[in-house]
Coordinates of C-alpha atoms in Angstrom, one line a residue:
M1 CA -11.3 65.2 -17.1
A2 CA -14.3 67.5 -17.3
S3 CA -16.3 68.1 -14.2
S4 CA -19.7 69.6 -13.4
P5 CA -19.8 72.7 -11.3
R6 CA -20.7 70.5 -8.3
S7 CA -17.4 68.7 -8.5
T8 CA -15.2 68.9 -5.4
F9 CA -11.5 69.8 -5.3
L10 CA -8.9 70.5 -2.6
L11 CA -8.0 74.1 -1.9
H12 CA -4.4 74.1 -0.7
I13 CA -3.7 77.0 1.7
S14 CA -0.1 77.9 2.1
L15 CA 0.6 79.6 5.4
T16 CA 3.8 81.4 6.3
L17 CA 4.1 83.1 9.7
L18 CA 7.2 85.3 10.1
L19 CA 7.2 87.3 13.3
H20 CA 10.0 89.4 14.6
S21 CA 10.5 89.6 18.4
Q22 CA 9.1 92.8 19.8
T23 CA 8.5 94.0 23.3
L24 CA 5.1 92.9 24.5
P25 CA 3.2 95.6 26.5
K26 CA 2.9 94.9 30.1
T27 CA -0.9 95.3 30.2
A28 CA -3.5 94.9 27.6
F29 CA -5.7 97.9 26.7
S30 CA -9.3 97.9 25.6
Q31 CA -9.8 98.5 21.9
N32 CA -12.6 96.9 20.0
L33 CA -12.9 97.1 16.2
F34 CA -15.6 96.3 13.7
F35 CA -16.2 96.9 10.1
H36 CA -18.2 95.4 7.3
F37 CA -18.0 95.8 3.5
P38 CA -19.7 96.3 1.0
P39 CA -19.7 98.9 0.0
F40 CA -16.0 99.2 -0.1
S41 CA -14.7 102.8 0.4
S42 CA -11.4 104.5 -0.4
K43 CA -11.8 106.4 2.9
N44 CA -10.6 103.4 5.0
L45 CA -8.6 101.4 2.4
V46 CA -5.2 101.9 1.0
L47 CA -5.2 100.7 -2.6
L48 CA -2.0 99.6 -4.3
G49 CA -1.0 98.4 -7.8
S50 CA -3.9 97.6 -10.1
S51 CA -6.5 97.4 -7.3
S52 CA -9.6 99.5 -7.7
L53 CA -13.2 99.9 -6.4
R54 CA -15.9 99.0 -8.9
D55 CA -19.6 98.6 -8.3
G56 CA -19.1 98.3 -4.6
S57 CA -16.6 95.5 -4.9
L58 CA -12.8 95.4 -4.5
C59 CA -11.1 94.4 -7.7
L60 CA -7.5 93.4 -7.0
T61 CA -6.7 92.6 -10.7
N62 CA -8.6 93.5 -13.8
G63 CA -9.6 91.2 -16.5
S64 CA -7.3 92.6 -19.2
L65 CA -4.7 90.3 -20.7
S66 CA -1.2 91.4 -19.4
S67 CA 2.2 89.9 -18.8
S68 CA 1.9 90.4 -15.1
S69 CA 0.1 92.5 -12.6
F70 CA -0.6 92.8 -8.9
G71 CA -3.0 94.6 -6.6
A72 CA -3.3 95.1 -2.9
A73 CA -5.7 96.7 -0.4
I74 CA -5.1 97.4 3.3
F75 CA -7.5 98.4 5.9
L76 CA -6.3 101.7 7.5
N77 CA -7.1 101.0 11.2
P78 CA -4.9 98.5 13.0
V79 CA -6.2 95.4 14.9
A80 CA -4.8 94.9 18.4
I81 CA -3.2 91.4 18.5
I82 CA -1.8 90.6 21.9
P83 CA -2.0 87.1 23.5
L84 CA -5.6 87.4 24.8
V85 CA -7.2 89.1 21.8
S86 CA -10.1 87.6 20.0
F87 CA -10.9 88.5 16.4
S88 CA -12.8 87.0 13.5
T89 CA -12.9 87.9 9.8
S90 CA -14.8 86.5 6.8
F91 CA -14.7 87.4 3.2
S92 CA -16.0 86.1 -0.1
F93 CA -14.2 86.3 -3.4
L94 CA -14.8 85.7 -7.1
V95 CA -12.2 84.5 -9.6
R96 CA -13.2 84.7 -13.2
N97 CA -11.3 83.6 -16.3
P98 CA -13.6 83.9 -19.3
N99 CA -10.9 82.9 -21.8
Q100 CA -9.6 80.0 -19.7
D101 CA -6.1 81.0 -20.6
L102 CA -4.5 78.9 -17.9
S103 CA -1.2 77.8 -19.4
S104 CA 0.9 80.2 -17.5
S105 CA -1.3 80.8 -14.4
S106 CA 0.6 78.7 -11.9
R107 CA 1.6 81.8 -9.9
N108 CA -1.9 83.4 -9.9
A109 CA -3.3 83.6 -6.4
I110 CA -5.3 85.6 -3.9
T111 CA -3.7 86.2 -0.5
F112 CA -5.1 87.4 2.8
F113 CA -2.4 88.8 5.0
L114 CA -1.8 90.2 8.5
L115 CA 1.3 92.4 9.2
P116 CA 2.5 94.6 12.0
N117 CA 2.9 97.9 10.3
S118 CA 1.4 99.9 7.5
S119 CA 4.6 100.7 5.6
I120 CA 4.1 98.0 3.0
P121 CA 4.4 99.5 -0.4
A122 CA 8.0 98.3 -0.6
L123 CA 6.9 94.9 0.6
F124 CA 5.2 94.3 -2.8
Q125 CA 7.9 96.0 -4.8
S126 CA 10.8 93.8 -3.7
P127 CA 10.6 90.0 -3.1
D128 CA 13.4 90.3 -0.6
A129 CA 11.3 92.5 1.6
V130 CA 9.0 89.6 2.3
K131 CA 11.9 87.7 4.0
N132 CA 12.5 90.6 6.4
A133 CA 8.8 91.2 7.2
S134 CA 6.7 90.0 10.1
I135 CA 3.7 88.8 8.1
L136 CA 1.2 86.0 8.0
F137 CA 0.1 84.9 4.5
L138 CA -3.0 82.8 3.8
E139 CA -2.6 82.1 0.1
F140 CA -5.4 80.7 -2.1
P141 CA -3.8 79.4 -5.4
I142 CA -7.1 79.4 -7.2
S143 CA -6.0 79.3 -10.8
R144 CA -4.8 75.7 -10.7
Y145 CA -8.3 74.6 -9.6
L146 CA -9.9 76.5 -12.4
K147 CA -7.9 74.3 -14.7
A148 CA -8.5 71.1 -12.7
A149 CA -12.3 71.7 -12.5
S150 CA -12.6 72.8 -16.2
V151 CA -14.7 75.9 -15.2
N152 CA -14.1 79.6 -15.8
H153 CA -15.1 81.0 -12.4
I154 CA -14.9 80.2 -8.7
T155 CA -16.7 81.7 -5.7
A156 CA -15.9 81.1 -2.1
R157 CA -16.6 82.5 1.4
I158 CA -13.8 82.2 3.8
S159 CA -14.1 82.6 7.6
I160 CA -11.1 83.0 9.9
Q161 CA -11.4 83.1 13.7
Y162 CA -8.6 83.7 16.1
K163 CA -9.3 83.2 19.8
Q164 CA -6.9 82.8 22.7
G165 CA -4.0 81.5 20.7
G166 CA -5.9 79.4 18.2
M167 CA -6.8 80.2 14.6
A168 CA -9.4 78.3 12.5
V169 CA -10.0 78.7 8.7
R170 CA -13.2 77.5 7.2
V171 CA -14.9 77.5 3.8
S172 CA -18.6 78.2 4.5
A173 CA -19.8 78.3 0.9
G174 CA -18.3 77.7 -2.5
E175 CA -18.9 76.7 -6.1
P176 CA -17.3 74.4 -7.2
R177 CA -17.3 72.7 -3.8
I178 CA -14.0 73.6 -2.0
M179 CA -12.3 71.5 0.7
I180 CA -9.2 72.7 2.6
K181 CA -6.0 70.8 2.8
E182 CA -3.3 72.2 5.1
E183 CA 0.1 73.1 3.8
S184 CA 1.7 75.2 6.6
H185 CA 5.2 76.6 7.1
I186 CA 5.0 78.5 10.4
F187 CA 7.8 80.3 12.1
I188 CA 6.8 81.6 15.5
S189 CA 8.5 84.4 17.4
K190 CA 9.0 84.7 21.1
H191 CA 6.5 87.6 21.4
F192 CA 3.5 88.9 19.6
V193 CA 3.4 92.3 18.1
E194 CA 1.0 94.9 19.5
H195 CA -1.0 95.7 16.3
I196 CA -1.5 94.1 13.0
Y197 CA -2.9 95.4 9.7
A198 CA -5.2 93.3 7.5
G199 CA -5.6 93.2 3.8
F200 CA -5.4 91.4 0.5
F201 CA -2.9 90.9 -2.2
S202 CA -3.4 89.3 -5.6
S203 CA -1.2 88.6 -8.6
K204 CA -1.5 87.1 -12.0
Q205 CA 0.7 86.3 -15.0
N206 CA -0.1 86.0 -18.7
S207 CA -3.8 85.6 -18.2
S208 CA -7.1 87.6 -18.3
E209 CA -8.0 86.3 -14.9
S210 CA -9.7 88.8 -12.5
H211 CA -9.7 88.6 -8.7
V212 CA -12.6 90.3 -6.9
I213 CA -13.3 90.6 -3.2
K214 CA -17.1 90.7 -2.9
S215 CA -17.5 91.2 0.8
W216 CA -15.3 91.5 3.9
S217 CA -16.0 91.9 7.6
L218 CA -13.8 91.9 10.6
S219 CA -14.4 92.3 14.4
S220 CA -11.9 92.2 17.3
S221 CA -12.1 92.5 21.1
I222 CA -9.5 92.5 23.8
F223 CA -9.6 90.9 27.3
H224 CA -8.0 92.8 30.2
R225 CA -5.4 90.4 31.5
N226 CA -1.6 90.3 31.8
N227 CA 0.0 87.5 29.9
R228 CA 3.5 87.4 28.4
Q229 CA 3.4 83.9 26.8
S230 CA 1.3 82.7 24.0
T231 CA 1.6 80.7 20.8
W232 CA 0.0 81.0 17.4
R233 CA -1.8 77.8 16.3
I234 CA -3.1 77.5 12.8
K235 CA -6.0 75.0 12.4
L236 CA -7.5 74.2 9.1
Q237 CA -10.7 72.3 8.7
S238 CA -13.4 71.8 6.1
T239 CA -17.1 72.5 6.7
K240 CA -20.1 70.2 6.1
A241 CA -21.0 69.6 2.5
L242 CA -23.6 71.8 1.0
K243 CA -24.7 69.3 -1.6
Y244 CA -24.3 65.6 -2.2
S245 CA -21.1 64.5 -3.9
P246 CA -19.0 61.3 -4.0
S247 CA -16.3 62.9 -1.8
N248 CA -19.0 63.7 0.9
T249 CA -19.9 60.0 0.9
L250 CA -16.2 59.3 1.4
L251 CA -16.1 61.7 4.4
I252 CA -19.1 60.0 5.9
L253 CA -17.4 56.6 5.5
I254 CA -14.2 57.9 7.1
R255 CA -16.0 59.4 10.0
A256 CA -18.0 56.2 10.5
S257 CA -14.8 54.1 10.4
I258 CA -13.2 56.4 13.0
L259 CA -16.2 56.0 15.3
A260 CA -16.2 52.2 14.8
I261 CA -12.5 52.0 15.6
S262 CA -12.9 54.2 18.6
A263 CA -15.7 51.9 19.9
A264 CA -13.6 48.9 19.4
V265 CA -10.7 50.4 21.3
I266 CA -13.0 51.3 24.2
I267 CA -14.4 47.7 24.3
V268 CA -10.9 46.2 24.2
A269 CA -9.8 48.6 27.0
C270 CA -12.8 47.6 29.1
F271 CA -11.9 43.9 28.7
N272 CA -8.3 44.7 29.6
V273 CA -9.4 46.5 32.7
K274 CA -11.7 43.6 33.6
E275 CA -8.8 41.1 33.0
Q276 CA -6.4 43.2 35.0
F277 CA -8.7 43.2 38.1
S278 CA -10.0 39.6 37.7
P279 CA -9.3 37.0 40.5
D280 CA -6.7 35.2 38.3
A281 CA -4.9 38.5 37.5
R282 CA -4.8 39.4 41.2
K283 CA -3.5 36.0 42.0
R284 CA -0.7 36.3 39.4
K285 CA 0.3 39.7 40.9
R286 CA 0.4 38.2 44.4
E287 CA 2.5 35.3 43.2
R288 CA 4.8 37.6 41.3
K289 CA 5.3 39.8 44.3
L290 CA 6.0 36.7 46.4
F291 CA 8.6 35.5 43.9
L292 CA 10.2 38.9 43.6
N293 CA 10.7 39.1 47.3
D294 CA 13.6 36.8 46.8
F295 CA 15.5 39.3 44.6
R296 CA 17.0 42.7 45.3
K297 CA 15.1 45.7 43.9
F298 CA 17.9 47.9 42.8
K299 CA 17.6 51.7 42.8
Y300 CA 17.9 53.3 39.4
S301 CA 20.7 55.5 40.8
E302 CA 22.6 52.4 41.9
I303 CA 22.5 51.0 38.4
V304 CA 23.5 54.3 36.8
T305 CA 26.5 54.6 39.2
G306 CA 27.5 50.9 38.8
T307 CA 27.4 51.0 35.0
R308 CA 29.0 54.5 34.9
N309 CA 26.0 55.9 33.2
F310 CA 25.6 52.9 31.0
N311 CA 29.1 53.2 29.6
E312 CA 30.1 49.6 28.6
I313 CA 27.8 47.6 26.4
I314 CA 28.5 43.9 26.5
G315 CA 25.6 42.6 24.5
F316 CA 22.4 43.7 22.7
G317 CA 19.3 42.3 21.1
G318 CA 16.1 43.4 19.5
T319 CA 14.4 44.7 22.7
S320 CA 17.3 45.5 25.0
K321 CA 21.0 46.2 25.6
V322 CA 23.2 44.6 28.2
Y323 CA 25.8 46.6 30.2
K324 CA 28.5 45.7 32.6
M325 CA 28.0 46.9 36.2
N326 CA 30.4 47.0 39.1
F327 CA 28.4 47.0 42.3
P328 CA 29.3 48.1 44.8
L329 CA 32.0 50.3 43.3
S330 CA 34.4 49.5 46.1
S331 CA 34.2 45.8 45.3
S332 CA 35.4 43.5 42.5
T333 CA 31.9 42.1 42.0
F334 CA 30.4 42.5 38.5
Y335 CA 26.9 42.1 37.2
A336 CA 25.2 42.3 33.8
V337 CA 22.3 44.8 33.5
K338 CA 19.8 44.1 30.8
R339 CA 18.2 47.5 29.9
F340 CA 15.0 47.1 27.9
N341 CA 13.8 49.6 25.3
T342 CA 10.7 51.6 26.1
D343 CA 8.4 50.5 23.3
K344 CA 5.4 48.1 23.8
K345 CA 7.2 45.0 22.5
S346 CA 10.2 45.6 24.8
R347 CA 7.9 46.1 27.8
K348 CA 6.2 42.8 27.1
S349 CA 9.6 41.1 26.7
Y350 CA 10.6 42.5 30.1
H351 CA 7.5 41.2 31.9
N352 CA 7.8 37.8 30.2
E353 CA 11.4 37.4 31.2
L354 CA 10.8 38.7 34.8
E355 CA 7.9 36.4 35.3
T356 CA 9.6 33.3 34.0
I357 CA 13.2 33.7 35.3
S358 CA 12.0 34.6 38.8
R359 CA 10.3 31.2 39.1
V360 CA 13.2 29.1 37.8
R361 CA 16.1 27.7 39.8
H362 CA 18.6 25.6 37.9
E363 CA 22.4 25.5 37.8
N364 CA 22.4 25.9 34.0
I365 CA 19.8 28.7 33.7
L366 CA 21.0 32.3 34.2
E367 CA 20.1 33.4 37.7
L368 CA 18.3 36.6 38.3
K369 CA 19.9 38.8 40.9
G370 CA 17.7 41.8 40.9
W371 CA 15.4 44.1 39.0
C372 CA 14.3 47.7 38.6
D373 CA 11.3 49.3 36.9
M374 CA 10.5 53.0 36.9
D375 CA 7.4 55.0 36.2
T376 CA 9.3 56.6 33.4
G377 CA 9.3 53.3 31.5
E378 CA 12.8 52.2 32.4
N379 CA 12.8 48.4 32.9
L380 CA 16.0 46.6 34.0
L381 CA 17.1 43.1 35.1
V382 CA 20.3 42.3 36.9
F383 CA 22.1 39.0 36.4
D384 CA 25.4 37.5 37.2
Y385 CA 28.2 38.6 34.9
M386 CA 29.4 35.9 32.5
P387 CA 33.1 36.7 31.8
Q388 CA 33.5 34.2 28.9
G389 CA 30.6 35.7 26.9
S390 CA 28.2 33.7 24.8
L391 CA 28.6 30.3 23.2
H392 CA 28.2 32.1 19.8
Y393 CA 31.2 34.3 20.6
V394 CA 33.4 31.5 21.8
L395 CA 32.6 29.3 18.8
H396 CA 32.8 31.9 16.1
S397 CA 34.4 35.2 17.1
R398 CA 37.1 34.5 19.7
K399 CA 40.5 34.4 18.1
N400 CA 43.5 32.2 19.0
Q401 CA 41.5 30.1 21.5
L402 CA 39.5 27.2 20.2
L403 CA 36.8 25.7 22.3
P404 CA 38.0 22.1 22.9
W405 CA 35.8 19.1 22.3
T406 CA 35.4 18.0 25.9
Q407 CA 33.9 21.4 26.8
R408 CA 31.7 21.4 23.7
C409 CA 30.3 18.0 24.7
A410 CA 29.7 19.1 28.3
I411 CA 27.9 22.2 27.2
A412 CA 25.5 20.2 25.0
I413 CA 24.7 17.8 27.9
K414 CA 24.2 20.6 30.5
L415 CA 22.0 22.6 28.1
A416 CA 19.9 19.4 27.7
T417 CA 19.4 19.3 31.4
A418 CA 18.3 22.9 31.5
L419 CA 15.7 22.3 28.8
K420 CA 14.5 19.1 30.4
H421 CA 13.9 21.1 33.6
L422 CA 11.9 23.7 31.8
H423 CA 9.8 21.3 29.8
E424 CA 9.2 18.5 32.3
E425 CA 10.1 19.7 35.8
C426 CA 8.5 23.1 36.0
S427 CA 4.8 23.4 36.6
P428 CA 3.5 24.9 34.4
Y429 CA 6.1 23.9 31.9
I430 CA 8.1 26.6 30.1
V431 CA 8.8 27.0 26.4
H432 CA 11.9 29.1 25.9
G433 CA 11.2 29.9 22.2
D434 CA 14.6 31.2 21.2
I435 CA 17.3 28.6 21.7
K436 CA 20.6 29.8 20.0
G437 CA 24.2 30.3 20.7
S438 CA 24.0 33.9 21.6
N439 CA 21.5 33.1 24.4
I440 CA 23.9 30.5 26.0
L441 CA 26.3 32.3 28.3
L442 CA 29.5 30.9 29.8
D443 CA 30.9 31.5 33.3
D444 CA 34.6 31.3 34.3
E445 CA 34.5 27.5 34.2
Y446 CA 32.6 27.4 30.8
E447 CA 29.5 26.3 32.6
P448 CA 26.6 27.1 30.3
K449 CA 23.7 29.3 31.5
L450 CA 20.6 29.5 29.4
G451 CA 19.3 33.1 29.2
D452 CA 16.9 35.5 27.4
F453 CA 13.4 34.4 28.3
G454 CA 11.9 37.4 26.6
I455 CA 9.5 35.4 24.3
S456 CA 9.1 32.4 26.6
L457 CA 5.6 31.3 27.7
N458 CA 4.5 29.3 30.7
G459 CA 2.2 26.4 30.5
A460 CA 0.7 26.8 27.0
P461 CA 1.6 26.5 23.4
Y462 CA 2.9 29.9 22.1
K463 CA 2.7 31.8 18.9
A464 CA 5.9 32.1 16.9
V465 CA 7.2 35.6 17.3
G466 CA 10.7 36.9 17.4
A467 CA 12.5 33.6 17.2
S468 CA 15.7 33.4 15.1
K469 CA 14.9 31.8 11.8
Q470 CA 18.3 30.1 11.6
Y471 CA 17.2 27.9 14.5
S472 CA 13.5 27.8 14.0
A473 CA 11.5 24.6 13.4
P474 CA 9.8 24.2 10.0
E475 CA 6.4 24.6 11.6
C476 CA 7.6 28.0 13.1
K477 CA 5.7 30.5 10.9
P478 CA 4.2 33.8 11.8
N479 CA 1.4 33.3 14.4
S480 CA 1.7 29.5 14.2
V481 CA 1.1 27.7 17.5
L482 CA 4.2 25.9 18.9
D483 CA 5.1 23.9 21.9
V484 CA 8.2 22.3 23.5
K485 CA 9.0 20.4 20.3
A486 CA 10.1 23.7 18.8
D487 CA 12.7 24.0 21.5
V488 CA 13.8 20.5 20.8
Y489 CA 14.4 21.4 17.1
S490 CA 16.4 24.5 18.0
Y491 CA 18.5 22.5 20.4
G492 CA 19.2 20.0 17.6
V493 CA 20.4 22.8 15.3
L494 CA 22.6 24.2 18.1
V495 CA 24.1 20.7 18.8
L496 CA 25.0 20.4 15.1
E497 CA 26.6 23.8 15.2
I498 CA 28.7 22.8 18.3
C499 CA 29.9 19.7 16.4
R500 CA 30.6 21.5 13.1
G501 CA 32.0 24.8 14.3
S502 CA 29.8 26.6 11.8
M503 CA 26.4 28.1 12.1
P504 CA 23.3 28.1 9.8
K505 CA 23.4 30.9 7.2
D506 CA 19.8 31.6 6.3
T507 CA 17.5 28.9 7.6
A508 CA 18.0 25.7 9.6
E509 CA 16.7 23.3 6.9
G510 CA 19.7 23.6 4.6
F511 CA 22.2 23.4 7.5
V512 CA 20.5 20.2 8.7
S513 CA 20.2 18.7 5.2
E514 CA 24.0 18.9 4.7
V515 CA 24.6 16.7 7.8
S516 CA 21.8 14.4 6.9
E517 CA 23.3 13.8 3.5
M518 CA 26.7 13.0 5.1
E519 CA 25.0 10.4 7.3
S520 CA 23.2 8.8 4.4
E521 CA 26.5 8.5 2.6
D522 CA 28.2 6.9 5.7
R523 CA 30.6 9.8 6.1
L524 CA 29.1 11.6 9.1
L525 CA 32.4 12.2 10.8
E526 CA 33.3 14.6 8.0
A527 CA 30.8 17.0 9.6
A528 CA 33.2 17.5 12.5
D529 CA 34.8 20.9 13.0
E530 CA 38.1 20.8 11.0
R531 CA 39.7 23.2 13.4
L532 CA 39.6 20.5 16.0
G533 CA 42.2 18.6 13.9
G534 CA 40.7 15.2 14.9
C535 CA 41.1 15.9 18.6
F536 CA 37.8 14.4 19.7
N537 CA 36.3 11.1 20.6
P538 CA 34.8 9.7 17.4
E539 CA 32.0 7.8 19.2
E540 CA 31.0 11.0 21.1
M541 CA 31.1 13.0 18.0
M542 CA 28.9 10.4 16.1
K543 CA 26.5 10.3 19.0
L544 CA 26.1 14.0 19.3
L545 CA 25.6 14.5 15.5
K546 CA 23.0 11.8 15.5
V547 CA 21.2 13.3 18.4
G548 CA 21.2 16.6 16.6
L549 CA 19.7 15.0 13.5
A550 CA 17.1 13.1 15.6
C551 CA 16.0 16.4 17.2
T552 CA 15.7 18.2 13.8
V553 CA 13.4 15.8 11.9
V554 CA 10.6 17.7 10.1
D555 CA 7.8 15.6 11.6
R556 CA 7.5 17.1 15.1
E557 CA 5.9 13.9 16.5
R558 CA 9.2 12.0 15.7
R559 CA 11.4 14.4 17.7
P560 CA 12.5 13.0 21.1
T561 CA 11.8 14.7 24.4
M562 CA 14.7 16.3 26.2
A563 CA 14.5 13.4 28.8
W564 CA 15.3 10.9 26.0
V565 CA 18.1 13.1 24.7
L566 CA 19.6 13.3 28.1
K567 CA 19.5 9.6 28.6
V568 CA 21.3 9.0 25.3
L569 CA 24.0 11.6 26.0
N570 CA 24.6 10.2 29.5
G571 CA 24.9 6.7 28.1
E572 CA 21.8 5.3 29.8
V573 CA 20.3 4.1 26.6
E574 CA 21.7 3.6 23.1
L575 CA 20.7 5.9 20.3
E576 CA 19.3 3.0 18.3
E577 CA 17.1 2.1 21.2
M578 CA 15.8 5.6 21.4
Q579 CA 15.1 5.6 17.6
E580 CA 13.3 2.3 17.8
R581 CA 11.3 3.5 20.8
E582 CA 10.6 6.7 18.8
A583 CA 9.2 4.7 15.9
E584 CA 7.0 2.6 18.2
M585 CA 5.6 5.6 20.0
V586 CA 4.8 7.4 16.7
E587 CA 2.9 4.3 15.5
S588 CA 1.1 4.1 18.8
V589 CA 0.1 7.8 18.5
V590 CA -1.2 7.3 14.9
E591 CA -3.2 4.2 15.9
G592 CA -4.6 5.9 19.0
E593 CA -5.7 8.9 16.9
R594 CA -7.5 6.5 14.6
R595 CA -9.4 5.0 17.5
G596 CA -10.0 8.5 19.0
E597 CA -7.6 7.8 21.9
V598 CA -4.9 10.1 23.4
V599 CA -1.5 8.5 23.7
S600 CA 1.3 10.3 25.6
G601 CA 4.9 9.6 25.4
L602 CA 7.7 10.5 23.1
S603 CA 5.7 13.4 21.6
G604 CA 5.8 15.2 24.9
S605 CA 2.1 15.7 25.5
T606 CA 1.0 17.4 28.7
D607 CA -1.1 16.4 31.7
S608 CA -4.1 18.3 33.1
K609 CA -1.7 20.5 35.1
G610 CA 0.2 21.5 32.1
K611 CA 3.2 19.4 32.9
A612 CA 4.9 17.5 30.1
K613 CA 4.5 13.7 30.4
V614 CA 7.2 11.3 29.2
V615 CA 7.2 7.5 28.9
Q616 CA 10.4 6.5 30.7

């Protein structure tokens, strides 16, 4: 597409820094250098190839059509380049291609170079010599932009400044408008060389393109200081626009966006600081410290020793890994150490779990034994070791040892008591948020322990994040607000899994639908785990399957509370009574909503203190 001379394009600068290690002088010496051209003179320049001086300018290549040509010019006096040197150089060039014969000009370029010695004729005669040279190239592949901008000439003024280890390249004028984009390949040696030589190199192929250096100035100065360590840093940046162009408007918008984002970050940080030092935050810290006094604060060295440098992994999740720990080493006591990752999400999971689990005491909830957090970001929790592993492992992965029905039934009941405790006996109530087989751990006697409170929340509905979709309620969508009824649904799916001996494949809905279809066709017992070979109580199997279905209805208002579930499983009420009561309560809720009233009961609403209320 044609473009006016004002059009803007990117100038790609390829940088290659290849420095051989050389002995650095022990002390810097004072040597300042300054020169300014035009006019260029052969007295202080070495001209190579097709380069020549013409009308006070340095012509690196002529405008005649040739298959290939190159030209180079080197300033005779060296520039001292030790770690605390400061030098600056600027030059302007003109590239002209009157015939616009650009079909084969991809290799045409002007190069400004720095190198440590003056013996360079061979450098431009053999490509292999470049690989063995200590040289810095700043290459300007101008020809491609002649073609892109549809013009036959380019002018530019380039400024390079090196000061105390940093180098900046700027375009201070140009037509068409030039912006710099960095493309750097920099190889840095251990030491700088003592001197460098500066110059230009230009090449062209199959074109009448001419490359002319119109002006060049360089100044350097040395600071008197010993320093044996330094690093080259190449920094490329564009200058302010000389004239209005669409890309300048884009730059303004980008800068304004950066300022706006920075301001927003500062505001959020201020609010976070205010929240951190608010009375409520200080109260939470005091309460947390009080609760943590009941637990051992392990030394990191103790955990490293006990886990044998985190040698044996016994479990893992999205935010952590679990290791087996023998502590003390001379004993036969084992623990499970949950080591959290160091990213932001994992740190949040650690704090959630620590805050929740340190407040809970229940025989069927995994007991915290200790904790350890380090300034380095290491966060660890220590629990009792569960030798039988997880319920998921026992149901699906353990070979040659089937979990009998009596133990399955007991696990379902005891898990219900743990959830009832979280939902209705803790103040504020606790939503676990990720009920599944791998989060149910079994001790020596197959007593279940509910663990992994990483996404739990105390006393408020929570946003659905991180929960396993195979156990998630239908209303559990990204950023959807959930409550205890989401836990009830997940419990129902897990109960069906315990009965069937198989787990949901993709989502819970299809898994539940299969059992629901069997019930509607009066063949519910066919859902029982075939591996049991009929070794189960049919009434208990029917009851548990129906409880699972009752907990997994789509309408969350129709799901029972864990208190009702526990009454049914313990034989205190019949399932039919619970279902009748459920229907009555839903009708009462609907009627109350019509009249603008609030009705508590089976739906598990909460009182003013955040504690779930249940109609007994």
